[in-house]
Amino acid sequence: MWRRNQGLLLTRQSLVLVLSLTASLSAARTSAQALKLSLEAYPAEIRADLARPYENVRAHPDDANAVGSLGRVLQAWEQWETAHQAYTRAISLAPTSFDWHYLDACVLERLARPQDAVAHLRSALKIRPDYIAARVRLADALLSAGQLEESRTLFTALAGEPQAEPLGRFGLGRILAAEGKHEEAVQAIQQALALFPEWGAAHYSLALSLRALGRRDEAQQALQRQVQYGTRWPGVPDPVLSSVSDLRNDSAARFRKARSLADQGDLNGAIAEFESVLADDKSSALAHSSLVKLYGRTGNWLKAEEHYRAAVALGSGLAELHYDYGVMLGLQQKWDEAQEAYRRAIAINPVYPEAHNNLGQILERNRQFEPALAEYRSAVLDRPTFRLARLNVGRMLIGLGRLDEAITELQKITQPRDAEAPRYLFALSTAYVRAGRKDEGVRWATDARQLALQYGDAALAAAIERDLALIR
Amino acid sequence: MRLLALFFLFLWLPPLGGSTPQLPPKGGSHGVFVESAAAAGLNFTHITGATGQYYVAEEMGAGVALFDYDNDGDLDVFLVQGGPLNDKSPADTPGYPTSRLFRNDLTRGPDGKPRLHFTDVTSQAGVALRAYGMGAAIGDYDNDGDLDLLVTSFGPETLFRNNGNGTFTDVTKEAGVSDPLWSTSATFFDYDRDGDLDLFVANYLDFTIAGNKKCTDTAGAPDYCGPRNYRPVPDRLYRNDGNGHFTDVTESSGISRADGAGLGVVAGDYNNDGWLDLYVANDATPNQLWINRKDGTFVDEGPLSGSALNAAGNPEGSMGIASGDFDADGDEDLFVTNIIGETFVLYKNDGAGNFEDSRVQTGLGPLTTTVTGFGTDWFDYDNDGWLDLFVANGAVNAIESQRGQPNPFKMKNQLFHNTGSGRFVDASSSGGPAFEQAEISRGAAFGDIDNDGDTDIVVTTNGGPVRLLMNQGTPGNHWIDVALQDSPRNRFGFGARIGIERTGKPTLWRRVHTDGSYLSASDVRAHAGLGSSTSIDGIVVQWVDGMRERWTKVDADRLVTLKRGTGVKQ
C-alpha cells in the first residue's frame, strides 16, 4: 500500500513539476513575445535610461540578468506593467533568483494585485527565508487579501525580531481588529506604538478599535495623533528594493530627492540637488522657484533674488513663487516690495489665504487697518479653518473698537484646545474685557493660562498672569 | 486515465471565498444594455477645450441630469458642456458652446413597446448656459411642483428656476447661491426639516489658468497634475429661506470646520436618527461624514466613523459615491470610486454611522485594481431585489499601455452584480458591447427613461459623445416604482425613505434622492426590483420631518404615486 502510494506521490510530484514548468515556459514564451518596448514613445530621459538595457535584452533574450535589469529600470521609472512583464520573463529564465521574485512582488503590490504578489513573495522566501522586508510584505499582502491565519503566523514571527517587532505587533493588531477583537487589538497596537510612537497609520487603527469599544474620547485623541504624524512608517532594511531607486538620476528623481532632503531639514543638501538640476537644464522654472524658498530659509538673499528673477524671466506663473519671494522680502523688512510680491501671487491665484494674510500684516504695519481687515477676511473666506487669519481678523476688530464683532470671530477659533489655542483664548479674553464684560474676560484668560501651562508655554502663561492681575 | 484525473485535479483552483457565484442570464445576444444615444436623437459631444496645456479642469467634466422638467411623465436629459479654457469669460464669448437640454418624446408603438426619441429644446427652454460646466443638481427648491436645475462650473454656479411651462429662468443672483470657486457636485436636501430644500455645493481646488502648474507622468511626459499640486477650497451650505433666496450658512453650520477637495456629495441618514446627514467624497483628502446635529449645525465624523480614509489611514482618490442599502439590513452603505491602484471601497454601515471598509470581503477590491472610477450608483439592473453597481471609468493620468496614443486615458465601464450574500461579481460581460468600449467616462445618471420598469443609464464622456445605455430588462423579475407627493412643502419628498415590505423577505429600503454619483443627478422616483414575486405587503414612507405612513394593496410592475396623508399613519 505504501509503495503504491509512494508511486502515486512520485507521479503526482512529477506531474506538478511538469505542469509548473510547462506553465512557466508557456508564460515565458508569451511574455517574451509581449516584452516589446516602443522606446520612441517615451520622453528623452527615460528613453536614455532604457536604451542600453533594452538593447541588451534584444541581444541576449535568454539572459535572466539582462531581462531582470531591464525590469529594474522600468520599475525605477514606475512603469509597473512593463516591469512586471520583464520580471515574469526573468523569473522563467532564472526561477531560483530571489531578486526577480521579490521585485515582481513589489511591482504587483503597486498594481494592487495582492494575491499575485503573495505567490511571488512565497517563492522569494523559499530562496531567502531570512529577508525581513519580504516577510513583512507577505504578511501584509496576506492581510490585504483576507488570509488572516497565515498572515497572523507571519506577523507573530516578525514580532519576535527586533528589526521588525513594531510591524509584527501592528500587523497582529490589525488582524485582531479585522476579527472584531478590539480589546486585544488595542493592546497589540499600543505595543507597536510604544516601539514607534510617530506612526500615523497605527494611531488610525487604534482610533477605530477604540471607537468600536465605545471609547470615543480616546479615539479622537488617537485621530489627532494620526493627523500629526501622517505617513511616517517604521522601515526595515531593504537593499534589493533600494538598489532600484538608486538607478535613477534624472531631473524628476533629483527633484524628489531634493524635496525629501528639504523635508528632513537638510536645506543645503536640497539646494545642492536643485542646483544640479539647473546645471543640466537652466530652464527649469520649478527648480528656480524651489531655490527661492530654500535660499530664503538659509538667509542667502542674493541667491534667492537671483533665482526669483530667473524664474520670472522664464515666465513662471507660479503664485507660490511670488509668495515665497514676498516672505523672503519680509524677512529683510522690505515691506513695500513684499506687498507687491503678495499682490502678484493673489493676481495669479485669488484664492490664496496665506498671501492675503501676509498682505494684511503688511497693511497693518502701515496702519492701513481697514484694508488689512479686508485681507484677513479674504484669507478666512478662502480657508475658514485658517485660525491664525481669523485671530488677525479678531485683533483688527479689537483695534477698530468693533468689539462685538471681534468676540463673534474669536469665538470660532476656541476649538480645538490644541497648542495654538491659548493665544486665541487670550485674544478673546481681551475682546471681552475691552467690551466691558470683565467676568467673561477673566474666565477666558484663566482658561488660556491653564492651557498654555498644559502645553508648556510658560512665557505666554506668565504674560496672561500679568494681564489677569491688571484686570483684577 | 488516472493521470488525466490527476491533471484536472491539480489544475482546478477554487477561488478565494468558496464556490463561484452565478451571473444572471444575459439579456439576449446584445447584452443587458444597448447603447442607443444616436438612435434616440441624443446627440451631444462634450468639449474639454484641451490645447496641450494640461489644465486640470479639462479632464474632470462633465455631468448629466435625468429629470422630468416638463412633468409629462418621462425623463428628460440635461447635459453639461465645457468649452475653450482661457482667461476670457465664457458668458462673454460669442459662439461659446452651451449645455444642452433634450426633451424626451417617449411614445408607444403599435406593438406597445416604448419608442424613444429626444429633441434638443435648449434654446426654447432658456438653458443655453455658456460656462465651463462641471455638474448638475436637481431639486424643487421653490416648492412649486416642478424640478429646478443647478449647474456647477469652473467658475460661478447657475441656478435655473423651472417656470412650469417648459422654460427656465436664471435666478442665480436673486437666489444668492453663487461664488467664484470651482464647484463640482451639489445636492438639494432639507437639512433643517422646515419643508424646503437647502443646497450644499462641493468645491474642488484653487487651480487657475494663470497659475497652471506643469506636471509629468511617471515617464516624464507632460501630464495632468494631481490634486495634491493645488489646494482644496471650501464647500458651501446654503439654507433655503423659503422665499426664493438662500442664506450662506457655511460658517454657522460648522461646515467650514473641515477642508477637502470636494468631488462627490450625497445626503442620507447615516446614523439612523431621522435627520439627513451629508457624505462628501474628497479627492486625495479625507472624505467627510457631516452628521446633522439637529440644531442647524453639523459635525464631521468622517475619520472616527471609518469612512474618511483607507485602512492605512490615508485618503484616497474619492470621486463618485453610491449611497444605499446593498445588504438589505436597513441602513445606508457607501460605495466610493477611487483612482487606479487604490481599488474602490464599500463602507458597510453598522446602522449607527460606523463604517467598515469591506472592499475585500465583498470582492469589489480585487475587481477594481486597474480602473479609475467616477459616476456610480446602486441600482437593481436585473430587478432581482438586490442593489447592483455600475461604474463609469476613465483615467486622469496617462495609462502606461496606451502611451503614444491620443487621449491615453481610456477605460471600460463596469457592472457589478450583487449576489445577495454580501459579495459582488463582475457582470460587465453580460452588459453588452457598450461595456467592451474603452472611453474616458465621467458622469452617470440613473432612471427608467422608457418607463418599462427597469433602470437605464446615461453616461458622459470627457471630450466625447454621451452614451445612453438602455436596459433590455430581465424577464420573470418584477418591480415597483414609487413617486412621492407632498404639499405644500418638499413636493417630491426629497430625502424621504421608502420601505417595500415583502412576506418572508427583508424590507427593501430606498431613499428619494437625485444626488450621489459624480457631477450628476438621477431620477427622483424610487425603484425597487422584486425578484420573481409580485407580492408587496405594503409600502412604508418615512417623510423627512419624521412622519411615517403605510400603504397596502399595492400592485407590482407599475409606478405608484403616494400622496402624503393618504396612507395609514404609523
Tab-separated table of C-alpha atoms in Angstrom, chain A residues 272-466:
chain	number	residue	atom	x	y	z
A	272	ALA	CA	22.712	71.247	-3.979
A	273	GLU	CA	20.251	68.908	-5.661
A	274	PHE	CA	18.205	71.704	-7.217
A	275	GLU	CA	21.363	73.450	-8.379
A	276	SER	CA	22.446	70.203	-10.016
A	277	VAL	CA	19.131	70.094	-11.889
A	278	LEU	CA	19.765	73.616	-13.141
A	279	ALA	CA	23.296	72.708	-14.152
A	280	ASP	CA	21.713	70.362	-16.698
A	281	ASP	CA	18.676	72.468	-17.513
A	282	LYS	CA	18.702	76.189	-16.772
A	283	SER	CA	15.116	76.490	-17.996
A	284	SER	CA	13.603	74.607	-15.073
A	285	ALA	CA	11.365	77.266	-13.593
A	286	LEU	CA	10.336	74.880	-10.859
A	287	ALA	CA	13.949	74.430	-9.721
A	288	HIS	CA	14.473	78.204	-9.678
A	289	SER	CA	11.253	78.614	-7.759
A	290	SER	CA	12.213	75.978	-5.189
A	291	LEU	CA	15.581	77.644	-4.678
A	292	VAL	CA	13.940	80.976	-3.890
A	293	LYS	CA	12.338	79.379	-0.859
A	294	LEU	CA	15.387	77.389	0.173
A	295	TYR	CA	17.871	80.216	-0.129
A	296	GLY	CA	15.389	82.421	1.672
A	297	ARG	CA	15.287	79.956	4.538
A	298	THR	CA	19.068	79.922	4.770
A	299	GLY	CA	19.234	83.724	4.673
A	300	ASN	CA	21.070	83.889	1.369
A	301	TRP	CA	19.031	86.775	-0.014
A	302	LEU	CA	21.212	87.408	-3.023
A	303	LYS	CA	20.891	83.889	-4.361
A	304	ALA	CA	17.173	83.857	-3.633
A	305	GLU	CA	16.776	87.071	-5.569
A	306	GLU	CA	18.803	85.703	-8.459
A	307	HIS	CA	16.598	82.620	-8.771
A	308	TYR	CA	13.437	84.664	-8.444
A	309	ARG	CA	14.474	86.870	-11.367
A	310	ALA	CA	15.385	83.778	-13.389
A	311	ALA	CA	12.009	82.142	-12.720
A	312	VAL	CA	10.145	85.310	-13.649
A	313	ALA	CA	12.202	85.650	-16.823
A	314	LEU	CA	11.194	82.107	-17.723
A	315	GLY	CA	7.574	83.157	-17.473
A	316	SER	CA	6.836	81.171	-14.361
A	317	GLY	CA	3.190	81.648	-13.427
A	318	LEU	CA	3.523	80.046	-10.046
A	319	ALA	CA	1.707	82.010	-7.384
A	320	GLU	CA	3.893	80.270	-4.808
A	321	LEU	CA	6.999	81.812	-6.408
A	322	HIS	CA	5.796	85.324	-5.691
A	323	TYR	CA	4.530	84.329	-2.267
A	324	ASP	CA	7.878	82.821	-1.236
A	325	TYR	CA	9.634	85.915	-2.579
A	326	GLY	CA	7.308	88.040	-0.505
A	327	VAL	CA	8.149	86.056	2.603
A	328	MET	CA	11.847	86.475	1.888
A	329	LEU	CA	11.453	90.214	1.419
A	330	GLY	CA	9.506	90.375	4.649
A	331	LEU	CA	12.356	88.707	6.476
A	332	GLN	CA	14.534	91.537	5.163
A	333	GLN	CA	11.868	94.041	6.217
A	334	LYS	CA	11.447	95.258	2.655
A	335	TRP	CA	7.766	95.750	3.240
A	336	ASP	CA	6.764	97.641	0.103
A	337	GLU	CA	8.359	95.113	-2.189
A	338	ALA	CA	6.918	92.255	-0.160
A	339	GLN	CA	3.476	93.806	-0.530
A	340	GLU	CA	3.892	93.866	-4.313
A	341	ALA	CA	5.016	90.250	-4.344
A	342	TYR	CA	1.951	89.124	-2.380
A	343	ARG	CA	-0.295	91.105	-4.716
A	344	ARG	CA	1.287	89.338	-7.696
A	345	ALA	CA	0.637	85.980	-6.044
A	346	ILE	CA	-3.001	86.917	-5.464
A	347	ALA	CA	-3.401	88.147	-9.024
A	348	ILE	CA	-2.430	84.677	-10.235
A	349	ASN	CA	-4.405	82.804	-7.591
A	350	PRO	CA	-7.097	84.899	-5.915
A	351	VAL	CA	-7.823	82.023	-3.520
A	352	TYR	CA	-4.534	82.196	-1.627
A	353	PRO	CA	-5.205	82.505	2.080
A	354	GLU	CA	-1.576	82.815	3.214
A	355	ALA	CA	-0.877	85.590	0.707
A	356	HIS	CA	-3.966	87.502	1.835
A	357	ASN	CA	-2.986	87.048	5.472
A	358	ASN	CA	0.596	88.185	4.974
A	359	LEU	CA	-0.507	91.129	2.865
A	360	GLY	CA	-2.863	92.021	5.662
A	361	GLN	CA	0.014	92.032	8.129
A	362	ILE	CA	1.981	94.480	5.976
A	363	LEU	CA	-1.020	96.751	5.604
A	364	GLU	CA	-1.470	96.590	9.355
A	365	ARG	CA	2.156	97.629	9.818
A	366	ASN	CA	1.410	100.600	7.564
A	367	ARG	CA	-1.584	101.399	9.809
A	368	GLN	CA	-3.999	100.746	6.965
A	369	PHE	CA	-6.372	98.914	9.239
A	370	GLU	CA	-9.494	98.624	7.117
A	371	PRO	CA	-7.599	97.273	4.090
A	372	ALA	CA	-5.730	94.931	6.429
A	373	LEU	CA	-9.002	93.690	7.849
A	374	ALA	CA	-10.299	93.084	4.314
A	375	GLU	CA	-7.259	90.957	3.513
A	376	TYR	CA	-7.582	88.964	6.720
A	377	ARG	CA	-11.253	88.389	5.920
A	378	SER	CA	-10.326	87.179	2.428
A	379	ALA	CA	-7.905	84.712	3.978
A	380	VAL	CA	-10.659	83.374	6.209
A	381	LEU	CA	-13.149	83.208	3.356
A	382	ASP	CA	-10.642	81.227	1.288
A	383	ARG	CA	-9.936	78.872	4.153
A	384	PRO	CA	-12.323	79.065	7.095
A	385	THR	CA	-10.089	76.695	9.062
A	386	PHE	CA	-7.199	79.200	8.954
A	387	ARG	CA	-7.260	80.090	12.629
A	388	LEU	CA	-4.312	82.461	12.556
A	389	ALA	CA	-6.047	84.574	9.916
A	390	ARG	CA	-9.200	84.612	11.980
A	391	LEU	CA	-7.161	85.674	15.003
A	392	ASN	CA	-5.906	88.569	12.893
A	393	VAL	CA	-9.471	89.469	11.953
A	394	GLY	CA	-10.312	89.483	15.626
A	395	ARG	CA	-7.295	91.619	16.535
A	396	MET	CA	-8.143	94.158	13.831
A	397	LEU	CA	-11.696	94.381	15.033
A	398	ILE	CA	-10.497	94.900	18.611
A	399	GLY	CA	-8.173	97.647	17.381
A	400	LEU	CA	-11.007	99.281	15.457
A	401	GLY	CA	-13.222	99.123	18.517
A	402	ARG	CA	-15.699	96.727	16.922
A	403	LEU	CA	-15.703	94.517	19.955
A	404	ASP	CA	-18.911	92.531	19.470
A	405	GLU	CA	-17.755	91.520	16.002
A	406	ALA	CA	-14.354	90.652	17.426
A	407	ILE	CA	-15.947	88.399	20.032
A	408	THR	CA	-18.035	86.646	17.366
A	409	GLU	CA	-14.956	85.967	15.239
A	410	LEU	CA	-12.700	84.855	18.047
A	411	GLN	CA	-15.338	82.518	19.479
A	412	LYS	CA	-14.967	80.481	16.313
A	413	ILE	CA	-11.342	79.552	16.998
A	414	THR	CA	-11.516	78.436	20.606
A	415	GLN	CA	-11.705	74.803	19.479
A	416	PRO	CA	-9.804	72.560	19.260
A	417	ARG	CA	-7.949	73.130	22.515
A	418	ASP	CA	-4.572	72.420	20.990
A	419	ALA	CA	-1.188	74.089	21.430
A	420	GLU	CA	-2.278	77.083	19.321
A	421	ALA	CA	-5.445	77.682	21.313
A	422	PRO	CA	-4.037	79.583	24.349
A	423	ARG	CA	-3.347	82.755	22.374
A	424	TYR	CA	-6.743	82.553	20.668
A	425	LEU	CA	-8.432	82.282	24.031
A	426	PHE	CA	-6.301	85.147	25.310
A	427	ALA	CA	-7.323	87.335	22.373
A	428	LEU	CA	-10.957	86.528	23.094
A	429	SER	CA	-10.460	87.462	26.715
A	430	THR	CA	-9.038	90.809	25.614
A	431	ALA	CA	-12.097	91.458	23.477
A	432	TYR	CA	-14.423	90.708	26.376
A	433	VAL	CA	-12.526	92.918	28.765
A	434	ARG	CA	-12.435	95.832	26.318
A	435	ALA	CA	-16.166	95.351	25.770
A	436	GLY	CA	-16.708	95.805	29.459
A	437	ARG	CA	-17.530	92.143	30.088
A	438	LYS	CA	-14.844	91.651	32.657
A	439	ASP	CA	-16.047	88.398	34.222
A	440	GLU	CA	-16.134	86.623	30.886
A	441	GLY	CA	-12.761	88.113	30.053
A	442	VAL	CA	-11.270	86.771	33.265
A	443	ARG	CA	-12.744	83.348	32.628
A	444	TRP	CA	-11.281	83.112	29.144
A	445	ALA	CA	-7.920	84.454	30.318
A	446	THR	CA	-7.837	81.852	33.070
A	447	ASP	CA	-8.613	79.104	30.565
A	448	ALA	CA	-5.901	80.461	28.295
A	449	ARG	CA	-3.346	80.450	31.061
A	450	GLN	CA	-4.140	76.894	32.098
A	451	LEU	CA	-3.972	75.699	28.530
A	452	ALA	CA	-0.658	77.495	27.998
A	453	LEU	CA	0.800	75.755	31.036
A	454	GLN	CA	-0.581	72.435	29.838
A	455	TYR	CA	1.281	72.856	26.573
A	456	GLY	CA	4.445	74.081	28.256
A	457	ASP	CA	4.252	77.692	27.103
A	458	ALA	CA	5.435	79.265	30.333
A	459	ALA	CA	6.158	82.654	28.767
A	460	LEU	CA	2.616	83.042	27.468
A	461	ALA	CA	1.207	81.808	30.734
A	462	ALA	CA	3.246	84.434	32.585
A	463	ALA	CA	2.084	87.196	30.238
A	464	ILE	CA	-1.524	86.147	30.747
A	465	GLU	CA	-0.998	86.073	34.505
A	466	ARG	CA	0.298	89.653	34.421
